[in-house]
PDB file of C-alpha atoms in Angstrom:
ATOM      1  CA  MET A   6       0.000   0.000   0.000  1.00 64.00           C
ATOM      2  CA  SER A   7       1.170   3.533  -0.707  1.00 84.00           C
ATOM      3  CA  TYR A   8      -1.527   5.965   0.430  1.00 91.00           C
ATOM      4  CA  GLU A   9      -5.297   5.964   0.468  1.00 95.00           C
ATOM      5  CA  LEU A  10      -7.761   8.839   0.408  1.00 96.00           C
ATOM      6  CA  VAL A  11     -10.214   8.617   3.298  1.00 97.00           C
ATOM      7  CA  GLY A  12     -13.683   9.871   2.474  1.00 96.00           C
ATOM      8  CA  THR A  13     -14.402  12.690   0.038  1.00 97.00           C
ATOM      9  CA  PRO A  14     -12.410  15.932  -0.095  1.00 97.00           C
ATOM     10  CA  GLN A  15     -14.396  18.770   1.456  1.00 97.00           C
ATOM     11  CA  THR A  16     -14.210  22.407   0.398  1.00 97.00           C
ATOM     12  CA  GLU A  17     -14.373  24.920   3.227  1.00 96.00           C
ATOM     13  CA  LYS A  18     -14.108  28.689   3.386  1.00 97.00           C
ATOM     14  CA  ILE A  19     -10.903  29.457   5.254  1.00 97.00           C
ATOM     15  CA  THR A  20     -11.270  31.084   8.639  1.00 97.00           C
ATOM     16  CA  GLN A  21      -8.551  32.032  11.059  1.00 97.00           C
ATOM     17  CA  SER A  22      -9.480  29.124  13.326  1.00 97.00           C
ATOM     18  CA  LEU A  23      -9.225  26.609  10.479  1.00 97.00           C
ATOM     19  CA  ALA A  24      -5.881  28.060   9.433  1.00 98.00           C
ATOM     20  CA  ILE A  25      -4.565  27.882  13.002  1.00 98.00           C
ATOM     21  CA  LYS A  26      -5.672  24.257  13.243  1.00 97.00           C
ATOM     22  CA  PHE A  27      -3.596  23.333  10.184  1.00 97.00           C
ATOM     23  CA  ARG A  28      -0.725  25.607  11.152  1.00 97.00           C
ATOM     24  CA  ASP A  29      -0.340  23.897  14.528  1.00 98.00           C
ATOM     25  CA  MET A  30      -0.501  20.304  13.292  1.00 97.00           C
ATOM     26  CA  ASP A  31       2.601  18.123  13.424  1.00 97.00           C
ATOM     27  CA  PRO A  32       4.342  18.289  10.039  1.00 96.00           C
ATOM     28  CA  VAL A  33       5.282  15.147   8.162  1.00 95.00           C
ATOM     29  CA  PRO A  34       8.750  13.941   9.202  1.00 93.00           C
ATOM     30  CA  HIS A  35      11.528  15.729   7.308  1.00 89.00           C
ATOM     31  CA  ASP A  36       9.212  18.509   6.153  1.00 91.00           C
ATOM     32  CA  ARG A  37      11.325  21.497   5.195  1.00 87.00           C
ATOM     33  CA  PRO A  38      11.237  24.465   7.583  1.00 91.00           C
ATOM     34  CA  LEU A  39       8.956  27.438   7.093  1.00 93.00           C
ATOM     35  CA  ASN A  40      10.450  29.880   4.596  1.00 89.00           C
ATOM     36  CA  PRO A  41       9.899  33.552   5.568  1.00 90.00           C
ATOM     37  CA  LYS A  42      10.620  34.751   2.020  1.00 85.00           C
ATOM     38  CA  ARG A  43       7.919  32.510   0.638  1.00 86.00           C
ATOM     39  CA  LEU A  44       5.511  33.810   3.246  1.00 90.00           C
ATOM     40  CA  THR A  45       6.320  37.379   2.208  1.00 88.00           C
ATOM     41  CA  ALA A  46       5.646  36.544  -1.419  1.00 85.00           C
ATOM     42  CA  TYR A  47       2.387  34.771  -0.583  1.00 88.00           C
ATOM     43  CA  ARG A  48       1.299  37.742   1.526  1.00 90.00           C
ATOM     44  CA  LYS A  49       1.698  39.968  -1.535  1.00 85.00           C
ATOM     45  CA  MET A  50      -0.307  37.500  -3.611  1.00 83.00           C
ATOM     46  CA  LEU A  51      -3.092  37.449  -1.045  1.00 89.00           C
ATOM     47  CA  ASN A  52      -3.297  41.231  -0.950  1.00 86.00           C
ATOM     48  CA  ALA A  53      -3.426  41.242  -4.754  1.00 81.00           C
ATOM     49  CA  GLY A  54      -6.257  38.684  -4.784  1.00 84.00           C
ATOM     50  CA  LEU A  55      -4.196  36.030  -6.544  1.00 80.00           C
ATOM     51  CA  PHE A  56      -5.047  32.931  -4.516  1.00 86.00           C
ATOM     52  CA  ARG A  57      -7.052  30.083  -5.944  1.00 85.00           C
ATOM     53  CA  PRO A  58      -8.648  27.550  -3.584  1.00 91.00           C
ATOM     54  CA  VAL A  59      -5.785  25.858  -1.760  1.00 92.00           C
ATOM     55  CA  GLN A  60      -5.250  22.178  -1.147  1.00 94.00           C
ATOM     56  CA  TRP A  61      -4.679  21.131   2.444  1.00 97.00           C
ATOM     57  CA  ALA A  62      -4.141  17.562   3.531  1.00 97.00           C
ATOM     58  CA  THR A  63      -3.634  15.417   6.591  1.00 98.00           C
ATOM     59  CA  VAL A  64      -2.313  11.883   6.770  1.00 98.00           C
ATOM     60  CA  HIS A  65      -2.619   9.284   9.506  1.00 97.00           C
ATOM     61  CA  CYS A  66       0.252   6.792   9.707  1.00 97.00           C
ATOM     62  CA  ASN A  67      -0.254   3.309  11.181  1.00 96.00           C
ATOM     63  CA  GLU A  68       3.448   2.878  11.853  1.00 95.00           C
ATOM     64  CA  THR A  69       3.618   5.838  14.245  1.00 96.00           C
ATOM     65  CA  GLN A  70      -0.064   6.121  15.146  1.00 97.00           C
ATOM     66  CA  ALA A  71       0.249   9.857  14.456  1.00 97.00           C
ATOM     67  CA  THR A  72      -1.581  12.290  12.192  1.00 98.00           C
ATOM     68  CA  TYR A  73       0.484  14.803  10.234  1.00 98.00           C
ATOM     69  CA  ARG A  74      -0.061  17.864   8.079  1.00 97.00           C
ATOM     70  CA  ALA A  75       0.871  16.671   4.581  1.00 96.00           C
ATOM     71  CA  ASN A  76       0.220  19.948   2.759  1.00 95.00           C
ATOM     72  CA  GLY A  77      -0.622  23.537   3.644  1.00 95.00           C
ATOM     73  CA  LYS A  78       2.260  24.684   5.834  1.00 95.00           C
ATOM     74  CA  HIS A  79       2.931  28.101   4.290  1.00 94.00           C
ATOM     75  CA  THR A  80      -0.636  28.998   3.430  1.00 95.00           C
ATOM     76  CA  SER A  81      -2.016  27.997   6.837  1.00 97.00           C
ATOM     77  CA  ASN A  82       0.688  30.072   8.543  1.00 97.00           C
ATOM     78  CA  LEU A  83      -0.196  32.999   6.306  1.00 97.00           C
ATOM     79  CA  PHE A  84      -3.978  32.793   6.707  1.00 97.00           C
ATOM     80  CA  ALA A  85      -3.669  32.362  10.487  1.00 97.00           C
ATOM     81  CA  GLU A  86      -2.395  35.954  10.639  1.00 96.00           C
ATOM     82  CA  PHE A  87      -5.782  37.373   9.587  1.00 96.00           C
ATOM     83  CA  GLU A  88      -9.034  37.565  11.491  1.00 95.00           C
ATOM     84  CA  ASN A  89     -10.572  38.584   8.161  1.00 93.00           C
ATOM     85  CA  LEU A  90      -8.769  37.597   4.975  1.00 93.00           C
ATOM     86  CA  PRO A  91      -8.297  40.287   2.275  1.00 92.00           C
ATOM     87  CA  GLN A  92     -10.010  37.944  -0.200  1.00 91.00           C
ATOM     88  CA  ASP A  93     -12.289  34.943   0.203  1.00 93.00           C
ATOM     89  CA  VAL A  94     -10.156  31.814  -0.057  1.00 94.00           C
ATOM     90  CA  TYR A  95     -11.364  28.235   0.089  1.00 96.00           C
ATOM     91  CA  ALA A  96      -9.483  25.114   1.078  1.00 96.00           C
ATOM     92  CA  THR A  97     -10.104  21.694  -0.336  1.00 96.00           C
ATOM     93  CA  VAL A  98      -9.309  19.517   2.674  1.00 97.00           C
ATOM     94  CA  GLU A  99      -8.218  15.928   2.086  1.00 97.00           C
ATOM     95  CA  HIS A 100      -7.495  13.181   4.598  1.00 98.00           C
ATOM     96  CA  TYR A 101      -5.227  10.233   3.835  1.00 98.00           C
ATOM     97  CA  HIS A 102      -4.213   6.978   5.472  1.00 97.00           C
ATOM     98  CA  CYS A 103      -0.798   5.332   5.183  1.00 96.00           C
ATOM     99  CA  ASP A 104       0.723   2.206   6.691  1.00 95.00           C
ATOM    100  CA  SER A 105       4.329   3.405   6.911  1.00 95.00           C
ATOM    101  CA  LEU A 106       6.440   6.560   7.040  1.00 94.00           C
ATOM    102  CA  ASP A 107       7.767   5.663   3.591  1.00 94.00           C
ATOM    103  CA  ASP A 108       4.204   5.925   2.314  1.00 94.00           C
ATOM    104  CA  VAL A 109       3.827   9.282   4.069  1.00 95.00           C
ATOM    105  CA  ALA A 110       6.921  10.523   2.254  1.00 92.00           C
ATOM    106  CA  ARG A 111       5.519   9.377  -1.103  1.00 91.00           C
ATOM    107  CA  LEU A 112       2.275  11.228  -0.465  1.00 93.00           C
ATOM    108  CA  TYR A 113       4.113  14.367   0.632  1.00 92.00           C
ATOM    109  CA  ALA A 114       6.099  14.391  -2.615  1.00 85.00           C
ATOM    110  CA  THR A 115       2.916  14.656  -4.690  1.00 86.00           C
ATOM    111  CA  PHE A 116       1.985  18.121  -3.484  1.00 84.00           C
ATOM    112  CA  ASP A 117       3.123  21.219  -5.358  1.00 67.00           C
ATOM    113  CA  SER A 118       2.458  24.780  -4.180  1.00 55.00           C
ATOM    114  CA  ARG A 119       1.958  25.821  -7.810  1.00 56.00           C
ATOM    115  CA  THR A 120      -1.691  24.729  -7.503  1.00 55.00           C
ATOM    116  CA  GLN A 121      -2.388  27.350  -4.836  1.00 61.00           C
ATOM    117  CA  VAL A 122      -1.960  30.484  -6.911  1.00 62.00           C
ATOM    118  CA  ARG A 123      -3.083  31.335 -10.392  1.00 63.00           C
ATOM    119  CA  THR A 124       0.010  30.751 -12.497  1.00 79.00           C
ATOM    120  CA  THR A 125       3.750  30.220 -12.308  1.00 87.00           C
ATOM    121  CA  ASN A 126       3.951  33.710 -13.780  1.00 89.00           C
ATOM    122  CA  ASP A 127       2.142  35.075 -10.691  1.00 86.00           C
ATOM    123  CA  ILE A 128       4.527  33.238  -8.385  1.00 87.00           C
ATOM    124  CA  ASN A 129       7.628  34.585 -10.133  1.00 92.00           C
ATOM    125  CA  ARG A 130       6.219  38.087 -10.236  1.00 90.00           C
ATOM    126  CA  ALA A 131       5.325  38.018  -6.536  1.00 86.00           C
ATOM    127  CA  PHE A 132       8.806  36.939  -5.497  1.00 89.00           C
ATOM    128  CA  ALA A 133      10.383  39.572  -7.739  1.00 92.00           C
ATOM    129  CA  ALA A 134       8.111  42.223  -6.210  1.00 88.00           C
ATOM    130  CA  ILE A 135       9.759  41.702  -2.823  1.00 86.00           C
ATOM    131  CA  ASP A 136      12.915  43.392  -4.118  1.00 89.00           C
ATOM    132  CA  ASP A 137      12.737  47.003  -5.325  1.00 90.00           C
ATOM    133  CA  ASP A 138      15.226  46.423  -8.148  1.00 96.00           C
ATOM    134  CA  LEU A 139      13.752  43.153  -9.401  1.00 95.00           C
ATOM    135  CA  SER A 140      10.254  44.620  -9.296  1.00 93.00           C
ATOM    136  CA  GLN A 141      11.292  46.894 -12.187  1.00 95.00           C
ATOM    137  CA  ILE A 142      12.420  44.027 -14.438  1.00 96.00           C
ATOM    138  CA  PRO A 143       9.906  42.902 -17.107  1.00 95.00           C
ATOM    139  CA  THR A 144       8.027  39.734 -16.222  1.00 94.00           C
ATOM    140  CA  LYS A 145       9.282  37.923 -19.344  1.00 95.00           C
ATOM    141  CA  VAL A 146      12.867  38.417 -18.207  1.00 97.00           C
ATOM    142  CA  ILE A 147      12.035  37.289 -14.669  1.00 97.00           C
ATOM    143  CA  ASN A 148      10.333  34.143 -15.956  1.00 97.00           C
ATOM    144  CA  LEU A 149      13.215  33.368 -18.308  1.00 97.00           C
ATOM    145  CA  CYS A 150      15.789  33.754 -15.528  1.00 98.00           C
ATOM    146  CA  VAL A 151      13.836  31.677 -13.013  1.00 98.00           C
ATOM    147  CA  THR A 152      13.537  28.825 -15.497  1.00 97.00           C
ATOM    148  CA  ALA A 153      17.179  29.164 -16.522  1.00 98.00           C
ATOM    149  CA  MET A 154      18.513  29.110 -12.973  1.00 98.00           C
ATOM    150  CA  ALA A 155      16.455  26.004 -12.227  1.00 97.00           C
ATOM    151  CA  TYR A 156      17.615  24.336 -15.449  1.00 98.00           C
ATOM    152  CA  ALA A 157      21.269  25.062 -14.619  1.00 98.00           C
ATOM    153  CA  LYS A 158      20.824  23.441 -11.212  1.00 97.00           C
ATOM    154  CA  TYR A 159      18.485  20.549 -11.947  1.00 96.00           C
ATOM    155  CA  HIS A 160      18.869  20.100 -15.730  1.00 95.00           C
ATOM    156  CA  GLY A 161      16.022  18.038 -17.191  1.00 90.00           C
ATOM    157  CA  GLU A 162      14.450  17.539 -13.761  1.00 92.00           C
ATOM    158  CA  TYR A 163      13.875  21.249 -13.140  1.00 92.00           C
ATOM    159  CA  ALA A 164      10.146  21.136 -13.920  1.00 88.00           C
ATOM    160  CA  LYS A 165       9.625  18.747 -10.983  1.00 85.00           C
ATOM    161  CA  VAL A 166      10.784  21.422  -8.527  1.00 88.00           C
ATOM    162  CA  PRO A 167       7.823  23.347  -7.029  1.00 84.00           C
ATOM    163  CA  ALA A 168       7.300  26.702  -8.717  1.00 87.00           C
ATOM    164  CA  ALA A 169       7.645  28.658  -5.469  1.00 84.00           C
ATOM    165  CA  GLU A 170      10.934  26.934  -4.693  1.00 87.00           C
ATOM    166  CA  ARG A 171      12.270  27.876  -8.133  1.00 93.00           C
ATOM    167  CA  ALA A 172      11.154  31.472  -7.673  1.00 93.00           C
ATOM    168  CA  GLU A 173      12.851  31.726  -4.275  1.00 90.00           C
ATOM    169  CA  ALA A 174      16.192  31.719  -6.092  1.00 94.00           C
ATOM    170  CA  LEU A 175      15.458  35.314  -7.126  1.00 94.00           C
ATOM    171  CA  LEU A 176      15.962  36.478  -3.564  1.00 87.00           C
ATOM    172  CA  GLU A 177      19.573  35.337  -3.232  1.00 93.00           C
ATOM    173  CA  HIS A 178      21.848  38.346  -3.721  1.00 95.00           C
ATOM    174  CA  ALA A 179      24.083  36.692  -6.323  1.00 96.00           C
ATOM    175  CA  ASN A 180      21.051  35.560  -8.308  1.00 97.00           C
ATOM    176  CA  LYS A 181      19.527  39.031  -8.168  1.00 97.00           C
ATOM    177  CA  GLN A 182      22.737  40.413  -9.670  1.00 98.00           C
ATOM    178  CA  PHE A 183      22.514  37.769 -12.392  1.00 98.00           C
ATOM    179  CA  VAL A 184      18.955  38.773 -13.316  1.00 98.00           C
ATOM    180  CA  LEU A 185      19.906  42.448 -13.491  1.00 98.00           C
ATOM    181  CA  TRP A 186      22.887  41.558 -15.705  1.00 98.00           C
ATOM    182  CA  VAL A 187      20.792  39.372 -18.013  1.00 98.00           C
ATOM    183  CA  TYR A 188      18.400  42.269 -18.482  1.00 97.00           C
ATOM    184  CA  GLU A 189      21.331  44.434 -19.547  1.00 96.00           C
ATOM    185  CA  VAL A 190      22.534  41.830 -22.037  1.00 96.00           C
ATOM    186  CA  ILE A 191      19.303  40.585 -23.625  1.00 95.00           C
ATOM    187  CA  GLY A 192      16.936  43.533 -23.195  1.00 90.00           C
ATOM    188  CA  SER A 193      13.250  43.321 -22.435  1.00 83.00           C
ATOM    189  CA  THR A 194      11.928  41.384 -25.426  1.00 76.00           C
ATOM    190  CA  SER A 195      12.926  38.556 -27.720  1.00 74.00           C
ATOM    191  CA  SER A 196      11.622  40.504 -30.714  1.00 75.00           C
ATOM    192  CA  ASN A 197      14.921  42.409 -30.940  1.00 78.00           C
ATOM    193  CA  GLU A 198      16.853  40.707 -33.755  1.00 77.00           C
ATOM    194  CA  THR A 199      20.229  41.339 -32.112  1.00 77.00           C
ATOM    195  CA  TYR A 200      19.264  39.697 -28.832  1.00 87.00           C
ATOM    196  CA  ARG A 201      16.967  36.931 -30.054  1.00 91.00           C
ATOM    197  CA  LEU A 202      19.607  34.188 -30.194  1.00 94.00           C
ATOM    198  CA  LEU A 203      20.115  34.480 -26.411  1.00 97.00           C
ATOM    199  CA  TRP A 204      16.412  34.509 -25.509  1.00 96.00           C
ATOM    200  CA  ARG A 205      16.197  30.785 -24.740  1.00 96.00           C
ATOM    201  CA  SER A 206      16.198  29.172 -21.315  1.00 97.00           C
ATOM    202  CA  PRO A 207      19.084  26.710 -21.946  1.00 98.00           C
ATOM    203  CA  VAL A 208      21.221  29.585 -23.224  1.00 98.00           C
ATOM    204  CA  VAL A 209      20.413  31.729 -20.202  1.00 98.00           C
ATOM    205  CA  ALA A 210      21.032  28.658 -18.024  1.00 98.00           C
ATOM    206  CA  ALA A 211      24.546  28.490 -19.481  1.00 98.00           C
ATOM    207  CA  MET A 212      24.892  32.227 -18.874  1.00 98.00           C
ATOM    208  CA  TYR A 213      24.014  31.565 -15.245  1.00 98.00           C
ATOM    209  CA  SER A 214      26.663  28.842 -14.951  1.00 98.00           C
ATOM    210  CA  THR A 215      29.328  31.117 -16.430  1.00 98.00           C
ATOM    211  CA  PHE A 216      28.237  34.133 -14.369  1.00 98.00           C
ATOM    212  CA  GLN A 217      28.882  32.120 -11.224  1.00 97.00           C
ATOM    213  CA  LYS A 218      32.493  31.690 -12.368  1.00 97.00           C
ATOM    214  CA  SER A 219      33.236  35.246 -13.491  1.00 98.00           C
ATOM    215  CA  ARG A 220      30.902  38.148 -14.089  1.00 97.00           C
ATOM    216  CA  ARG A 221      33.571  40.089 -15.996  1.00 97.00           C
ATOM    217  CA  ASP A 222      34.412  37.234 -18.353  1.00 98.00           C
ATOM    218  CA  SER A 223      30.756  36.302 -18.742  1.00 98.00           C
ATOM    219  CA  ASN A 224      29.931  39.806 -19.852  1.00 98.00           C
ATOM    220  CA  GLU A 225      32.765  39.814 -22.399  1.00 98.00           C
ATOM    221  CA  PHE A 226      31.964  36.334 -23.713  1.00 98.00           C
ATOM    222  CA  TRP A 227      28.186  36.670 -24.029  1.00 98.00           C
ATOM    223  CA  MET A 228      28.335  40.130 -25.557  1.00 97.00           C
ATOM    224  CA  ALA A 229      30.700  38.665 -28.169  1.00 97.00           C
ATOM    225  CA  VAL A 230      28.331  35.734 -28.739  1.00 97.00           C
ATOM    226  CA  ARG A 231      25.376  38.070 -29.039  1.00 96.00           C
ATOM    227  CA  ASP A 232      27.047  40.464 -31.457  1.00 95.00           C
ATOM    228  CA  GLY A 233      29.319  38.043 -33.355  1.00 95.00           C
ATOM    229  CA  THR A 234      32.372  40.176 -32.671  1.00 93.00           C
ATOM    230  CA  GLY A 235      35.048  37.520 -32.099  1.00 91.00           C
ATOM    231  CA  VAL A 236      38.457  38.231 -33.645  1.00 91.00           C
ATOM    232  CA  THR A 237      38.192  35.350 -36.129  1.00 94.00           C
ATOM    233  CA  PRO A 238      35.381  33.054 -37.304  1.00 94.00           C
ATOM    234  CA  LYS A 239      37.052  30.197 -35.404  1.00 95.00           C
ATOM    235  CA  THR A 240      36.938  31.726 -31.933  1.00 97.00           C
ATOM    236  CA  PRO A 241      34.529  29.849 -29.626  1.00 98.00           C
ATOM    237  CA  ASP A 242      32.201  32.820 -29.258  1.00 98.00           C
ATOM    238  CA  ARG A 243      31.827  33.111 -33.041  1.00 97.00           C
ATOM    239  CA  VAL A 244      31.320  29.343 -33.390  1.00 98.00           C
ATOM    240  CA  LEU A 245      28.564  29.488 -30.774  1.00 98.00           C
ATOM    241  CA  ASN A 246      27.049  32.564 -32.404  1.00 97.00           C
ATOM    242  CA  ARG A 247      26.661  30.681 -35.693  1.00 97.00           C
ATOM    243  CA  PHE A 248      25.228  27.633 -33.963  1.00 97.00           C
ATOM    244  CA  LEU A 249      22.615  29.632 -32.051  1.00 97.00           C
ATOM    245  CA  LEU A 250      21.629  31.585 -35.150  1.00 95.00           C
ATOM    246  CA  SER A 251      21.060  28.345 -37.055  1.00 95.00           C
ATOM    247  CA  ARG A 252      19.052  26.429 -34.427  1.00 94.00           C
ATOM    248  CA  THR A 253      15.706  26.506 -32.743  1.00 93.00           C
ATOM    249  CA  ILE A 254      14.780  24.445 -29.720  1.00 91.00           C
ATOM    250  CA  GLY A 255      13.072  21.202 -30.506  1.00 81.00           C
ATOM    251  CA  LYS A 256      13.447  17.471 -30.182  1.00 64.00           C
ATOM    252  CA  SER A 257      16.856  16.635 -31.583  1.00 49.00           C
ATOM    253  CA  GLY A 258      16.982  13.562 -33.747  1.00 49.00           C
ATOM    254  CA  ALA A 259      13.668  14.391 -35.430  1.00 48.00           C
ATOM    255  CA  THR A 260      13.216  13.056 -38.934  1.00 46.00           C
ATOM    256  CA  SER A 261      11.445  15.990 -40.557  1.00 47.00           C
ATOM    257  CA  LYS A 262      13.070  18.100 -43.228  1.00 47.00           C
ATOM    258  CA  HIS A 263      13.707  20.751 -40.576  1.00 54.00           C
ATOM    259  CA  ALA A 264      15.488  18.365 -38.185  1.00 57.00           C
ATOM    260  CA  SER A 265      18.920  19.804 -38.874  1.00 68.00           C
ATOM    261  CA  ALA A 266      17.737  23.175 -37.567  1.00 86.00           C
ATOM    262  CA  LEU A 267      16.574  21.734 -34.222  1.00 92.00           C
ATOM    263  CA  ALA A 268      18.488  21.315 -30.988  1.00 95.00           C
ATOM    264  CA  SER A 269      17.221  19.898 -27.727  1.00 95.00           C
ATOM    265  CA  PRO A 270      17.467  22.108 -24.631  1.00 96.00           C
ATOM    266  CA  ARG A 271      20.175  19.808 -23.292  1.00 97.00           C
ATOM    267  CA  GLU A 272      22.203  20.016 -26.497  1.00 97.00           C
ATOM    268  CA  MET A 273      21.961  23.800 -26.575  1.00 97.00           C
ATOM    269  CA  PHE A 274      22.958  24.073 -22.916  1.00 98.00           C
ATOM    270  CA  VAL A 275      25.932  21.731 -23.315  1.00 98.00           C
ATOM    271  CA  LYS A 276      27.216  23.414 -26.469  1.00 98.00           C
ATOM    272  CA  CYS A 277      27.064  26.806 -24.793  1.00 98.00           C
ATOM    273  CA  LEU A 278      29.192  25.420 -21.954  1.00 98.00           C
ATOM    274  CA  HIS A 279      31.633  23.823 -24.413  1.00 98.00           C
ATOM    275  CA  ALA A 280      32.074  27.193 -26.109  1.00 98.00           C
ATOM    276  CA  TRP A 281      32.598  29.005 -22.809  1.00 98.00           C
ATOM    277  CA  ASN A 282      35.116  26.460 -21.543  1.00 98.00           C
ATOM    278  CA  ALA A 283      37.088  26.612 -24.790  1.00 98.00           C
ATOM    279  CA  TRP A 284      37.015  30.419 -24.748  1.00 98.00           C
ATOM    280  CA  ARG A 285      38.272  30.533 -21.170  1.00 98.00           C
ATOM    281  CA  ARG A 286      41.101  28.134 -22.051  1.00 97.00           C
ATOM    282  CA  ASP A 287      41.913  29.936 -25.309  1.00 96.00           C
ATOM    283  CA  LEU A 288      41.277  26.740 -27.277  1.00 97.00           C
ATOM    284  CA  PRO A 289      39.280  26.015 -30.458  1.00 96.00           C
ATOM    285  CA  THR A 290      36.063  23.985 -30.341  1.00 97.00           C
ATOM    286  CA  ASP A 291      33.671  22.304 -32.731  1.00 96.00           C
ATOM    287  CA  LEU A 292      30.980  22.064 -30.019  1.00 97.00           C
ATOM    288  CA  LYS A 293      30.832  18.267 -30.139  1.00 94.00           C
ATOM    289  CA  TYR A 294      27.787  16.916 -28.361  1.00 96.00           C
ATOM    290  CA  HIS A 295      26.959  13.399 -27.213  1.00 93.00           C
ATOM    291  CA  ALA A 296      23.409  12.884 -25.998  1.00 92.00           C
ATOM    292  CA  GLN A 297      24.534  10.304 -23.423  1.00 92.00           C
ATOM    293  CA  GLY A 298      27.619  12.267 -22.349  1.00 93.00           C
ATOM    294  CA  LYS A 299      28.034  13.998 -19.045  1.00 95.00           C
ATOM    295  CA  ILE A 300      27.019  17.654 -18.846  1.00 96.00           C
ATOM    296  CA  PRO A 301      30.261  19.623 -18.443  1.00 96.00           C
ATOM    297  CA  ALA A 302      30.835  22.047 -15.608  1.00 97.00           C
ATOM    298  CA  ALA A 303      31.626  25.651 -16.440  1.00 98.00           C
ATOM    299  CA  VAL A 304      35.289  26.472 -15.776  1.00 97.00           C
TER     300      VAL A 304
END
């Protein structure tokens, strides 16, 4: 047995007393601690009327004979602050039964805070709004950077990371500086012909990896890639410039007549890193890519 829903989920209008009840429940073992930055972002969403009905859940475990809060930590803490909520919010309350703590962990992993607000876009925007500088950056740039930072860290598994957790990366000082730099380099829209080749999440993910190594060199390298200004056609930045200009993101290995113009996100990310590494080492590169090869680290 993994986990079993007990009864039918019930939808209730959230009151302070209901929120306090969930707030004060024992969390599932190994639940991550409350994140004040996430609470701040959610508070802004609530005041802006951006909450959908939330999903709260409890789970009773036979192994420990205890009942835990399986979902609803941040939102119950937030709503417990208010005698009268700024907007009407409803909770769909679910109760589960598990035999073991392993089953509890499996249930816990199924919940994603993305379902509790309107869109991932709203989540990213709310986290950016916490910082005065980031609040001025266009939403498209914020979204691109959030996705790129997650891709650089988790690669193909990034979409499994809860949207709020991905957005939290914006609030780290070094990441804020990265977002501000990206805005300088790629502008506010992908419609600009000069900047379009960089307006792709795997490219910006590679920019993030290189930025962590050297902001100065990253600026020099990516400006050269963007503008095609390398000293000779064989310099790594020029080689990457030509590759990016000739490819769109798609499923590599496709058999259509346009297959040669497609590159998977992984391929594009890896080739960007190959170019950077060669440029930093003052070596030539042909951007060789092996789908089963290890993703290189930026040097």
